[in-house]
N, CA, C and O atoms as a DFTB+ gen file, in Angstrom:
740 C
 N C O
     1  1       1.096      -1.362      -0.187
     2  2       0.095      -0.115      -0.001
     3  2       0.610       0.847       0.172
     4  3       1.157       1.064       1.253
     5  1       0.610       2.035      -1.145
     6  2       1.011       3.271      -0.811
     7  2       0.422       4.546      -0.675
     8  3      -0.647       4.552      -1.284
     9  1       0.634       5.497      -0.202
    10  2      -0.509       6.233       0.445
    11  2       0.759       7.767       0.513
    12  3       1.988       7.758       0.575
    13  1      -0.348       9.062       0.460
    14  2       0.893      10.199       0.835
    15  2      -0.376      10.580       2.801
    16  3      -1.444      11.037       3.209
    17  1       0.556      10.111       3.108
    18  2       0.617      10.041       4.577
    19  2       0.636      11.748       5.168
    20  3      -0.226      12.004       6.008
    21  1       1.554      12.861       4.765
    22  2       1.651      14.205       4.925
    23  2       1.982      14.966       3.924
    24  3       2.559      14.325       3.046
    25  1       1.871      15.920       3.728
    26  2       2.606      16.443       2.677
    27  2       4.125      16.219       1.934
    28  3       5.277      16.494       2.268
    29  1       3.791      15.873       1.297
    30  2       5.445      15.319       0.574
    31  2       6.013      14.434       1.588
    32  3       7.198      14.589       1.881
    33  1       5.255      13.435       2.220
    34  2       5.629      11.394       2.141
    35  2       5.079      11.265       1.226
    36  3       4.512      11.955       0.378
    37  1       5.411       9.609       1.581
    38  2       4.973       8.555       0.580
    39  2       5.235       7.825       1.986
    40  3       5.834       8.224       2.984
    41  1       4.571       6.602       1.712
    42  2       4.946       5.328       2.922
    43  2       4.265       4.277       2.053
    44  3       3.143       4.117       1.574
    45  1       5.604       3.534       2.058
    46  2       5.376       2.274       0.621
    47  2       6.151       0.859       1.644
    48  3       7.302       0.465       1.835
    49  1       4.765       0.443       2.109
    50  2       5.136      -0.906       2.402
    51  2       4.374      -1.836       1.692
    52  3       3.160      -1.807       1.894
    53  1       4.866      -2.735       0.826
    54  2       5.259      -3.769      -0.038
    55  2       6.262      -4.012      -0.296
    56  3       7.327      -3.525       0.083
    57  1       5.918      -5.212      -1.330
    58  2       7.130      -5.778      -2.316
    59  2       6.632      -5.363      -3.398
    60  3       5.555      -5.437      -3.988
    61  1       8.152      -4.673      -3.619
    62  2       8.315      -3.511      -5.309
    63  2       8.017      -4.736      -5.914
    64  3       8.547      -5.818      -5.662
    65  1       6.660      -4.373      -7.164
    66  2       6.471      -4.351      -7.870
    67  2       5.773      -4.246      -9.183
    68  3       4.874      -4.851      -8.598
    69  1       5.477      -4.132      -9.955
    70  2       5.213      -2.801     -11.280
    71  2       3.928      -2.686     -11.033
    72  3       3.562      -2.610     -12.206
    73  1       2.777      -2.601     -10.311
    74  2       2.067      -1.920     -10.339
    75  2       1.973      -0.850      -8.884
    76  3       1.128      -0.030      -8.526
    77  1       3.145      -1.272      -8.345
    78  2       3.013      -0.137      -7.011
    79  2       4.304       0.633      -7.654
    80  3       4.594       1.819      -7.493
    81  1       4.967      -0.294      -8.381
    82  2       6.163       0.926      -8.437
    83  2       5.347       2.132      -9.661
    84  3       5.873       3.237      -9.796
    85  1       4.516       1.902     -10.193
    86  2       3.449       2.662     -11.340
    87  2       2.797       4.233     -10.392
    88  3       2.867       5.340     -10.925
    89  1       2.184       4.032      -8.935
    90  2       1.747       4.274      -8.175
    91  2       3.058       4.929      -7.903
    92  3       3.191       5.760      -8.802
    93  1       3.993       4.967      -7.189
    94  2       5.052       5.370      -6.533
    95  2       5.874       6.487      -7.600
    96  3       6.357       7.486      -7.068
    97  1       6.052       6.284      -9.320
    98  2       6.372       6.908      -9.759
    99  2       5.875       8.607     -10.204
   100  3       6.255       9.754     -10.440
   101  1       4.440       7.445     -10.061
   102  2       3.513       8.719     -10.297
   103  2       2.966       9.821      -8.956
   104  3       2.399      10.907      -9.081
   105  1       3.348       9.130      -7.729
   106  2       3.108      10.018      -6.793
   107  2       4.706      11.243      -6.344
   108  3       5.034      12.337      -5.885
   109  1       5.082      10.245      -6.799
   110  2       6.639      11.383      -7.046
   111  2       6.640      12.644      -7.904
   112  3       7.035      13.774      -7.619
   113  1       6.143      12.207      -8.937
   114  2       6.112      12.893      -9.853
   115  2       5.235      14.247      -9.518
   116  3       5.665      15.385      -9.333
   117  1       3.620      13.690      -9.492
   118  2       2.420      15.020      -8.691
   119  2       3.166      15.284      -7.208
   120  3       2.480      16.062      -6.546
   121  1       4.326      14.872      -6.535
   122  2       4.338      15.933      -5.166
   123  2       5.859      16.464      -5.856
   124  3       6.493      17.059      -4.985
   125  1       6.328      16.429      -6.685
   126  2       7.193      17.620      -7.812
   127  2       6.739      18.047      -8.378
   128  3       7.432      18.952      -8.842
   129  1       5.599      18.023      -8.864
   130  2       4.960      19.196      -9.277
   131  2       4.345      20.444      -8.723
   132  3       4.275      21.659      -8.910
   133  1       3.854      19.282      -7.781
   134  2       2.975      20.400      -5.874
   135  2       4.572      21.457      -5.781
   136  3       4.527      22.678      -5.934
   137  1       5.545      20.891      -5.580
   138  2       6.589      22.128      -4.682
   139  2       8.505      21.392      -5.262
   140  3       9.197      20.746      -4.476
   141  1       8.793      21.605      -6.196
   142  2       9.744      21.407      -6.890
   143  2      10.720      21.057      -6.120
   144  3      11.474      20.127      -6.408
   145  1      10.810      21.688      -5.163
   146  2      12.005      21.884      -3.547
   147  2      11.883      21.733      -2.737
   148  3      12.671      21.789      -1.793
   149  1      10.699      21.446      -2.790
   150  2      10.014      20.366      -1.264
   151  2      10.897      18.927      -1.165
   152  3      11.183      18.245      -2.150
   153  1      11.233      18.639       0.091
   154  2      11.727      17.063       0.180
   155  2      10.659      16.121       0.364
   156  3       9.819      16.311       1.244
   157  1      10.609      14.862      -0.589
   158  2       9.724      14.272      -0.831
   159  2      10.224      13.085       0.686
   160  3      11.394      13.202       1.051
   161  1       9.585      12.336       1.240
   162  2       9.779      11.107       2.267
   163  2       9.376      10.114       2.343
   164  3       8.316       9.818       2.896
   165  1      10.278       9.237       1.701
   166  2       9.520       8.096       0.997
   167  2       9.619       6.680       2.644
   168  3      10.585       6.941       3.360
   169  1       9.199       6.053       2.894
   170  2       9.060       5.421       4.129
   171  2       9.164       3.972       3.515
   172  3       8.333       3.704       2.648
   173  1       9.901       3.201       3.790
   174  2      10.181       2.011       3.031
   175  2      10.331       0.662       4.298
   176  3      10.897       0.561       5.387
   177  1       9.460      -0.251       3.413
   178  2       9.349      -1.060       4.337
   179  2       8.621      -2.546       3.497
   180  3       7.455      -2.922       3.377
   181  1      10.083      -3.177       2.973
   182  2       9.883      -4.437       2.189
   183  2      10.761      -5.488       2.130
   184  3      11.812      -5.399       2.764
   185  1      10.485      -6.605       1.393
   186  2      11.544      -7.732       1.084
   187  2      11.573      -7.386      -0.335
   188  3      12.257      -8.219      -0.929
   189  1      11.088      -6.457      -1.144
   190  2      12.421      -5.870      -2.063
   191  2      10.870      -7.026      -3.824
   192  3       9.641      -7.081      -3.872
   193  1      11.725      -7.483      -4.563
   194  2      10.338      -7.656      -5.557
   195  2      11.510      -7.537      -7.120
   196  3      12.605      -8.041      -7.370
   197  1      10.789      -6.818      -7.717
   198  2      11.145      -6.679      -9.158
   199  2      12.503      -5.856      -9.316
   200  3      12.463      -4.818      -8.656
   201  1      13.614      -6.032      -9.968
   202  2      14.152      -4.843     -10.376
   203  2      13.747      -4.168     -11.261
   204  3      13.665      -2.987     -10.922
   205  1      13.234      -4.507     -12.975
   206  2      12.393      -3.214     -13.295
   207  2      11.628      -2.586     -12.372
   208  3      11.753      -1.458     -11.895
   209  1      10.734      -3.524     -12.146
   210  2       9.446      -2.077     -10.929
   211  2      10.622      -1.358     -10.363
   212  3      10.471      -0.137     -10.391
   213  1      11.906      -1.822      -9.787
   214  2      12.572      -0.947      -8.892
   215  2      13.109      -0.034      -9.519
   216  3      12.836       1.163      -9.441
   217  1      13.705      -0.414     -10.011
   218  2      14.572       0.752     -11.576
   219  2      13.453       1.361     -11.782
   220  3      13.568       2.561     -11.530
   221  1      12.466       1.079     -12.114
   222  2      11.854       2.737     -12.314
   223  2      11.301       3.988     -11.295
   224  3      10.742       5.046     -11.581
   225  1      11.727       3.367      -9.890
   226  2      11.534       3.847      -8.904
   227  2      12.376       4.868      -8.638
   228  3      12.132       6.063      -8.466
   229  1      13.671       4.108      -8.619
   230  2      14.855       4.909      -8.391
   231  2      15.163       5.790      -9.802
   232  3      15.482       6.963      -9.609
   233  1      15.106       5.394     -10.999
   234  2      15.102       5.882     -11.406
   235  2      14.455       7.780     -11.505
   236  3      15.140       8.774     -11.746
   237  1      13.221       7.721     -11.270
   238  2      12.206       8.566     -10.838
   239  2      12.724       9.419      -9.897
   240  3      12.901      10.620     -10.099
   241  1      13.060       8.646      -8.524
   242  2      14.210       9.286      -7.604
   243  2      15.504      10.574      -8.029
   244  3      15.980      11.646      -7.656
   245  1      15.573       9.782      -8.813
   246  2      17.006      11.222      -9.316
   247  2      17.430      11.692     -10.509
   248  3      18.455      11.970     -11.130
   249  1      15.824      11.671     -10.623
   250  2      15.306      12.626     -12.115
   251  2      14.287      13.637     -11.482
   252  3      14.397      14.743     -12.010
   253  1      13.941      13.617     -11.129
   254  2      12.690      14.692     -10.482
   255  2      13.937      15.818      -9.319
   256  3      14.861      15.640      -8.525
   257  1      13.204      16.883      -9.890
   258  2      14.371      18.533      -8.717
   259  2      14.210      17.515      -7.100
   260  3      15.188      17.070      -6.498
   261  1      12.593      17.307      -6.610
   262  2      12.856      17.364      -5.890
   263  2      13.834      16.492      -5.104
   264  3      14.190      15.419      -5.591
   265  1      14.458      17.044      -3.472
   266  2      15.392      15.816      -2.707
   267  2      14.540      14.741      -2.159
   268  3      13.625      15.077      -1.407
   269  1      14.729      13.420      -2.450
   270  2      13.731      12.281      -1.928
   271  2      15.092      12.251      -0.131
   272  3      16.254      12.411       0.243
   273  1      14.074      12.010       0.184
   274  2      14.732      11.742       1.762
   275  2      14.313      10.101       1.481
   276  3      13.864       9.959       0.344
   277  1      14.366       8.848       2.269
   278  2      14.576       8.020       2.867
   279  2      14.978       7.754       3.765
   280  3      15.906       8.372       4.285
   281  1      14.093       6.149       4.554
   282  2      13.931       6.069       5.794
   283  2      13.598       4.151       6.179
   284  3      12.389       3.972       6.321
   285  1      14.173       3.248       6.294
   286  2      13.350       2.586       6.481
   287  2      13.052       1.865       7.614
   288  3      13.989       1.456       8.300
   289  1      11.780       1.609       7.970
   290  2      11.415       1.620       9.260
   291  2      10.457      -0.115       8.773
   292  3       9.396      -0.422       8.228
   293  1      11.287      -0.613       9.202
   294  2      10.800      -2.394       9.426
   295  2      12.454      -3.216       8.893
   296  3      13.506      -3.608       9.397
   297  1      11.774      -3.120       7.559
   298  2      13.743      -4.121       6.435
   299  2      13.231      -3.100       4.833
   300  3      12.161      -2.845       4.280
   301  1      14.346      -2.850       4.641
   302  2      14.636      -2.920       3.070
   303  2      15.707      -4.141       2.167
   304  3      16.834      -4.522       1.850
   305  1      14.675      -4.261       2.128
   306  2      16.138      -6.443       1.408
   307  2      15.617      -5.877      -0.216
   308  3      14.796      -5.077      -0.666
   309  1      16.492      -6.690      -0.660
   310  2      16.897      -6.870      -2.349
   311  2      16.922      -5.364      -2.929
   312  3      17.888      -4.662      -2.634
   313  1      15.540      -4.660      -4.027
   314  2      15.514      -3.739      -4.177
   315  2      15.044      -2.711      -3.789
   316  3      14.933      -1.552      -4.187
   317  1      14.578      -3.736      -2.316
   318  2      14.163      -1.795      -1.554
   319  2      15.441      -1.572      -0.713
   320  3      15.326      -0.721       0.170
   321  1      16.810      -2.274      -0.847
   322  2      17.909      -1.847      -0.031
   323  2      18.136      -0.511      -1.086
   324  3      18.162       0.675      -0.755
   325  1      18.324      -1.198      -2.731
   326  2      18.674      -0.465      -3.636
   327  2      18.247       1.185      -3.175
   328  3      19.048       2.085      -2.923
   329  1      17.001       1.250      -3.157
   330  2      16.247       2.405      -3.130
   331  2      16.220       2.872      -1.783
   332  3      15.933       4.042      -1.526
   333  1      16.496       2.044      -0.922
   334  2      16.746       3.162       0.356
   335  2      18.343       3.658       0.155
   336  3      18.596       4.780       0.592
   337  1      18.927       3.255      -0.180
   338  2      20.569       3.464      -0.725
   339  2      20.880       5.307      -1.775
   340  3      21.643       6.253      -1.967
   341  1      19.833       4.799      -2.039
   342  2      19.148       6.094      -3.811
   343  2      18.783       7.633      -3.327
   344  3      18.847       8.743      -3.856
   345  1      18.306       7.043      -1.853
   346  2      17.874       9.117      -1.111
   347  2      19.224       9.907      -1.191
   348  3      20.431       9.700      -1.316
   349  1      18.426      10.817      -1.064
   350  2      19.400      12.200      -0.912
   351  2      21.071      11.398      -0.365
   352  3      21.277      10.265       0.070
   353  1      22.030      12.543      -0.623
   354  2      22.687      11.980       0.396
   355  2      22.413      12.647       1.890
   356  3      21.410      13.358       1.954
   357  1      23.080      12.517       2.913
   358  2      23.019      12.864       4.331
   359  2      21.359      12.879       4.668
   360  3      21.100      13.084       5.854
   361  1      19.981      12.648       3.583
   362  2      18.683      11.953       4.018
   363  2      18.862      10.784       4.482
   364  3      17.982      10.633       5.330
   365  1      19.561       9.763       4.415
   366  2      19.512       8.116       4.068
   367  2      19.460       7.287       5.431
   368  3      20.514       6.890       5.928
   369  1      18.070       6.996       6.111
   370  2      17.707       6.741       8.062
   371  2      17.343       5.475       7.555
   372  3      16.914       4.902       6.553
   373  1      17.759       5.289       8.847
   374  2      17.289       4.009       9.400
   375  2      16.719       4.041      10.490
   376  3      17.338       4.774      11.262
   377  1      15.597       3.480      11.051
   378  2      15.302       3.602      12.150
   379  2      16.062       2.062      12.984
   380  3      16.445       1.200      12.193
   381  1      16.272       1.737      14.660
   382  2      17.373       1.105      15.241
   383  2      17.279      -0.211      14.973
   384  3      18.287      -0.891      15.164
   385  1      16.044      -0.859      14.472
   386  2      15.549      -2.091      14.814
   387  2      15.405      -2.588      13.567
   388  3      14.649      -3.550      13.427
   389  1      16.052      -2.074      12.493
   390  2      14.745      -2.332      10.731
   391  2      16.688      -3.129      10.242
   392  3      17.715      -2.775      10.820
   393  1      16.624      -4.296       8.972
   394  2      17.273      -5.057       8.632
   395  2      17.781      -4.649       7.281
   396  3      17.579      -3.435       7.229
   397  1      18.163      -4.919       6.515
   398  2      18.700      -4.444       5.296
   399  2      19.577      -5.707       4.393
   400  3      20.320      -6.460       5.022
   401  1      19.500      -5.776       3.676
   402  2      19.591      -7.162       2.992
   403  2      20.232      -6.510       1.783
   404  3      20.128      -5.292       1.644
   405  1      20.786      -7.133       1.038
   406  2      21.756      -6.514      -0.576
   407  2      21.916      -8.218      -0.596
   408  3      22.347      -8.995       0.256
   409  1      21.127      -8.526      -2.566
   410  2      22.187      -9.720      -3.070
   411  2      21.815      -9.339      -4.706
   412  3      21.222      -8.411      -5.256
   413  1      22.543     -10.660      -5.192
   414  2      22.362     -10.432      -6.485
   415  2      21.296     -10.829      -7.030
   416  3      20.552     -11.660      -6.510
   417  1      21.023     -10.092      -8.530
   418  2      19.234     -10.624      -8.483
   419  2      19.076     -12.159      -8.883
   420  3      19.932     -12.956      -9.267
   421  1      18.023     -12.282      -8.719
   422  2      17.861     -13.840      -9.476
   423  2      16.914     -13.746     -10.290
   424  3      16.378     -12.716     -10.701
   425  1      16.591     -15.265     -10.648
   426  2      15.827     -15.250     -11.936
   427  2      15.863     -17.067     -13.007
   428  3      16.689     -17.979     -13.040
   429  1      14.862     -16.898     -13.531
   430  2      15.465     -17.776     -13.892
   431  2      14.428     -18.151     -16.137
   432  3      13.634     -17.455     -16.771
   433  1      15.084     -19.488     -16.454
   434  2      14.891     -19.202     -17.502
   435  2      14.927     -20.371     -18.208
   436  3      15.979     -21.009     -18.245
   437  1      13.714     -20.848     -18.911
   438  2      12.900     -21.681     -19.675
   439  2      13.383     -21.923     -21.249
   440  3      13.792     -20.858     -21.711
   441  1      13.449     -22.925     -22.125
   442  2      13.351     -23.239     -23.148
   443  2      14.694     -23.223     -23.976
   444  3      15.692     -23.635     -23.383
   445  1      14.830     -22.807     -25.244
   446  2      15.741     -23.741     -26.184
   447  2      17.038     -22.488     -24.708
   448  3      17.020     -21.781     -23.701
   449  1      18.207     -23.334     -26.180
   450  2      19.408     -23.286     -25.372
   451  2      20.203     -21.891     -25.424
   452  3      20.989     -21.538     -24.545
   453  1      19.900     -21.161     -26.550
   454  2      20.751     -20.195     -27.270
   455  2      19.264     -18.660     -26.676
   456  3      19.628     -17.536     -27.021
   457  1      18.290     -18.686     -26.151
   458  2      17.138     -17.697     -25.005
   459  2      17.725     -18.429     -23.806
   460  3      17.763     -17.376     -23.170
   461  1      18.076     -19.061     -23.188
   462  2      18.674     -19.644     -21.851
   463  2      20.182     -18.430     -21.541
   464  3      20.330     -17.519     -20.727
   465  1      21.040     -18.966     -22.580
   466  2      22.065     -18.121     -22.878
   467  2      21.686     -16.501     -23.109
   468  3      22.381     -15.669     -22.526
   469  1      20.907     -16.190     -23.710
   470  2      20.300     -14.501     -23.784
   471  2      19.784     -14.254     -22.554
   472  3      19.421     -13.086     -22.412
   473  1      19.609     -15.066     -21.486
   474  2      18.931     -14.650     -20.639
   475  2      19.812     -14.499     -19.194
   476  3      19.653     -13.722     -18.252
   477  1      20.665     -15.420     -19.388
   478  2      22.420     -15.690     -18.751
   479  2      22.369     -13.799     -18.508
   480  3      22.001     -13.092     -17.570
   481  1      22.941     -13.513     -19.874
   482  2      23.600     -12.420     -20.252
   483  2      23.479     -10.741     -19.651
   484  3      24.148      -9.730     -19.435
   485  1      21.847     -11.415     -19.561
   486  2      21.365     -10.303     -19.060
   487  2      21.307     -10.304     -17.857
   488  3      21.895      -9.298     -17.458
   489  1      20.901     -10.911     -17.003
   490  2      20.962     -10.995     -15.276
   491  2      22.365     -10.458     -14.878
   492  3      22.805      -9.661     -14.049
   493  1      22.960     -11.421     -16.040
   494  2      25.253     -10.989     -15.126
   495  2      25.321      -9.051     -15.950
   496  3      26.122      -8.297     -15.397
   497  1      24.445      -8.428     -17.226
   498  2      24.413      -7.492     -16.701
   499  2      23.317      -6.308     -15.323
   500  3      23.678      -5.648     -14.348
   501  1      22.438      -6.475     -15.735
   502  2      22.192      -6.067     -14.169
   503  2      22.199      -6.483     -13.044
   504  3      21.341      -6.285     -12.183
   505  1      23.408      -7.245     -12.938
   506  2      24.292      -7.483     -11.588
   507  2      25.134      -6.828     -11.764
   508  3      25.580      -6.270     -10.762
   509  1      25.599      -6.627     -12.695
   510  2      27.034      -5.291     -12.760
   511  2      26.372      -3.892     -13.042
   512  3      27.048      -3.051     -12.449
   513  1      25.423      -3.358     -13.644
   514  2      24.504      -2.534     -13.040
   515  2      23.971      -2.105     -11.595
   516  3      23.917      -0.897     -11.364
   517  1      23.563      -3.030     -10.582
   518  2      22.813      -2.973      -9.482
   519  2      24.446      -2.507      -8.717
   520  3      24.591      -1.533      -7.979
   521  1      25.663      -3.576      -9.165
   522  2      26.195      -3.250      -8.245
   523  2      26.898      -1.937      -8.389
   524  3      27.523      -1.379      -7.488
   525  1      26.666      -1.322     -10.109
   526  2      27.847       0.142      -9.740
   527  2      26.245       1.289      -9.054
   528  3      25.932       2.471      -8.911
   529  1      25.911       0.440      -8.922
   530  2      24.535       1.678      -8.486
   531  2      24.932       1.291      -6.785
   532  3      25.820       2.100      -6.516
   533  1      24.740       0.656      -5.868
   534  2      25.131       0.485      -4.926
   535  2      26.737       1.044      -4.607
   536  3      27.111       1.386      -3.485
   537  1      27.375       1.054      -5.524
   538  2      28.737       1.432      -5.375
   539  2      28.715       3.391      -5.652
   540  3      29.637       4.185      -5.467
   541  1      28.100       3.505      -5.863
   542  2      27.451       5.205      -6.507
   543  2      26.953       5.720      -5.955
   544  3      26.754       6.886      -6.296
   545  1      26.243       5.086      -4.368
   546  2      25.269       5.787      -2.930
   547  2      26.081       4.948      -1.942
   548  3      25.649       4.722      -0.812
   549  1      27.454       4.410      -2.443
   550  2      27.463       4.183      -0.889
   551  2      28.964       4.785      -0.603
   552  3      29.476       5.182       0.444
   553  1      29.549       4.683      -2.154
   554  2      31.155       5.087      -1.350
   555  2      31.844       4.234      -1.337
   556  3      32.515       4.222      -0.304
   557  1      32.109       3.215      -2.193
   558  2      32.806       2.651      -1.699
   559  2      33.382       2.212      -2.898
   560  3      32.686       1.493      -3.614
   561  1      34.908       2.602      -3.383
   562  2      35.509       2.736      -4.259
   563  2      36.004       1.943      -5.298
   564  3      36.480       2.256      -6.389
   565  1      35.699       0.251      -4.467
   566  2      36.061      -1.064      -5.782
   567  2      34.692      -1.918      -5.521
   568  3      34.109      -2.499      -4.606
   569  1      34.556      -1.630      -6.868
   570  2      32.457      -2.545      -6.946
   571  2      33.308      -4.078      -6.629
   572  3      32.505      -4.667      -5.905
   573  1      34.480      -4.969      -6.807
   574  2      34.309      -5.795      -6.306
   575  2      34.099      -6.064      -4.703
   576  3      33.424      -7.034      -4.360
   577  1      34.761      -5.082      -3.597
   578  2      33.650      -4.901      -1.830
   579  2      32.383      -5.563      -2.713
   580  3      32.230      -6.773      -2.551
   581  1      31.809      -5.140      -3.284
   582  2      30.214      -5.329      -3.255
   583  2      29.840      -6.651      -4.035
   584  3      28.997      -7.501      -3.748
   585  1      30.619      -6.585      -4.993
   586  2      30.231      -8.045      -5.872
   587  2      29.952      -9.161      -4.573
   588  3      28.992      -9.878      -4.291
   589  1      31.993      -8.802      -3.609
   590  2      32.040     -10.166      -2.678
   591  2      30.802      -9.692      -1.958
   592  3      30.115     -10.672      -2.242
   593  1      30.081      -9.014      -1.318
   594  2      28.780      -9.026      -0.790
   595  2      27.747      -9.359      -0.817
   596  3      26.951      -9.836      -0.009
   597  1      27.747      -8.946      -2.377
   598  2      26.066      -9.796      -2.760
   599  2      26.312     -11.288      -3.142
   600  3      25.487     -12.092      -3.575
   601  1      27.205     -11.413      -2.966
   602  2      27.630     -12.913      -3.661
   603  2      26.245     -14.153      -3.280
   604  3      25.960     -15.101      -4.012
   605  1      25.694     -13.878      -2.231
   606  2      24.588     -14.556      -0.840
   607  2      23.727     -13.494      -0.819
   608  3      23.726     -12.605      -1.671
   609  1      22.870     -13.564       0.280
   610  2      21.792     -12.485       0.983
   611  2      23.048     -12.227       2.038
   612  3      23.823     -12.964       2.648
   613  1      22.865     -10.938       1.945
   614  2      23.972     -10.100       2.554
   615  2      22.794      -9.091       4.221
   616  3      22.045      -8.141       3.996
   617  1      22.961      -9.540       5.269
   618  2      22.010      -9.162       5.905
   619  2      22.996      -7.756       6.730
   620  3      24.209      -7.924       6.598
   621  1      22.791      -7.088       7.138
   622  2      22.638      -5.518       8.135
   623  2      21.859      -4.904       8.886
   624  3      20.844      -4.368       8.443
   625  1      22.303      -4.864      10.566
   626  2      21.550      -4.241      11.646
   627  2      21.311      -2.861      10.347
   628  3      21.680      -2.783       9.175
   629  1      20.527      -1.919      11.245
   630  2      21.206       0.006      10.332
   631  2      22.285      -0.090      10.753
   632  3      23.197      -0.379       9.978
   633  1      22.492       0.087      11.899
   634  2      23.892       0.427      12.288
   635  2      25.327      -0.338      11.190
   636  3      26.397       0.075      10.743
   637  1      24.779      -1.245      11.156
   638  2      25.696      -2.041      10.024
   639  2      25.321      -1.348       8.904
   640  3      26.462      -1.053       8.549
   641  1      24.586      -0.833       8.030
   642  2      24.529      -0.340       7.169
   643  2      24.595       1.254       6.732
   644  3      24.537       1.655       5.570
   645  1      24.752       2.219       8.118
   646  2      25.245       3.068       8.251
   647  2      26.648       3.390       8.115
   648  3      27.053       4.416       7.569
   649  1      27.444       2.418       8.666
   650  2      28.466       1.969       8.578
   651  2      29.557       1.477       7.629
   652  3      30.780       1.340       7.630
   653  1      27.810       1.141       6.269
   654  2      28.466       0.499       5.317
   655  2      28.281       1.580       3.468
   656  3      28.734       1.499       2.326
   657  1      26.957       2.827       4.572
   658  2      27.172       3.712       3.992
   659  2      25.673       3.413       2.835
   660  3      25.528       4.076       1.808
   661  1      24.871       2.518       3.191
   662  2      23.898       2.968       2.417
   663  2      22.541       4.044       3.271
   664  3      21.445       4.430       2.866
   665  1      23.267       4.242       4.564
   666  2      22.493       5.043       4.941
   667  2      23.297       5.810       5.520
   668  3      24.451       5.395       5.625
   669  1      22.949       7.231       6.110
   670  2      23.730       8.188       6.833
   671  2      23.743       8.270       7.895
   672  3      24.797       8.453       8.506
   673  1      22.307       8.139       8.621
   674  2      22.045       7.785       9.844
   675  2      20.544       7.167      10.546
   676  3      19.381       7.283      10.161
   677  1      21.263       6.331      11.977
   678  2      19.921       5.667      12.608
   679  2      19.408       6.854      13.459
   680  3      19.911       7.734      14.158
   681  1      18.019       6.415      13.026
   682  2      17.089       7.656      14.216
   683  2      16.938       6.750      15.045
   684  3      17.443       5.632      14.939
   685  1      16.041       7.231      16.204
   686  2      15.820       7.032      17.652
   687  2      14.795       7.692      17.110
   688  3      13.840       6.968      16.825
   689  1      14.604       9.558      16.720
   690  2      13.376       9.677      16.750
   691  2      12.612      10.850      15.716
   692  3      13.298      11.658      15.088
   693  1      11.391      10.832      15.647
   694  2      11.637      11.223      14.244
   695  2      11.700      13.056      14.743
   696  3      10.491      13.268      14.649
   697  1      12.080      13.922      15.023
   698  2      12.743      15.005      15.525
   699  2      13.787      15.222      14.477
   700  3      13.923      15.961      13.501
   701  1      14.556      14.161      15.145
   702  2      16.493      14.129      14.375
   703  2      15.661      13.988      13.270
   704  3      15.356      15.176      13.174
   705  1      15.111      13.495      12.441
   706  2      14.739      13.468      10.868
   707  2      14.139      14.946      10.314
   708  3      14.451      15.331       9.187
   709  1      13.038      15.946      11.401
   710  2      12.954      17.529      11.432
   711  2      14.298      17.727      10.931
   712  3      14.681      17.891       9.772
   713  1      14.937      17.683      12.007
   714  2      16.089      18.923      12.618
   715  2      17.098      18.929      11.539
   716  3      17.815      19.890      11.261
   717  1      17.097      17.512      10.819
   718  2      18.071      17.863       9.127
   719  2      17.800      17.829       8.142
   720  3      18.537      17.339       7.286
   721  1      16.239      18.515       7.801
   722  2      15.726      18.843       6.768
   723  2      15.860      20.293       6.358
   724  3      15.423      21.062       7.215
   725  1      16.328      20.843       5.319
   726  2      16.060      22.072       5.209
   727  2      14.809      23.064       5.474
   728  3      13.669      22.846       5.064
   729  1      15.157      24.040       6.127
   730  2      14.674      25.336       7.038
   731  2      13.655      25.866       5.297
   732  3      14.021      25.553       4.164
   733  1      12.490      26.634       5.624
   734  2      11.824      26.880       4.287
   735  2      12.647      28.354       5.313
   736  3      13.270      28.624       6.339
   737  1      11.945      28.999       3.880
   738  2      12.058      30.867       4.109
   739  2      11.143      30.991       4.113
   740  3      10.675      32.122       4.245
């Protein structure tokens, strides 16, 4: 379920999938149109899901003028961890008992050998792209570190995610997030 809870806030508590991504993309674009300079808060509690749906959200977050703050309240696993990391630098948060998990993409293919080979090349290309995005948002210099981490499911506490660079701060109280928000003129 996605809803606009307060002006400029989106609450997303579901699997990352095409219908949900379409709603989130539309809401991000709408909120930007309402006030392109005001911060949008995106709350994430998700087990992850579709890479293509997640990339639609990711690309929109990067495309819009409004800064997008992300906050994990519960879990941000798989594709949701990438969305968490993709928030505005300095505005990526997790609550203390959040769980964050990264891993490589998974999928399956059936059919002729040549079609299976095509799908195998594509998932390897997607894995490389996701690793580069994690590298960009975490500040980790060598992509090999990320490649090793995502080889299998890699779970982190909120504190570990902060040390890794997926989030900027672990929040105890809402006022800490408000104190970090840009001041209105």
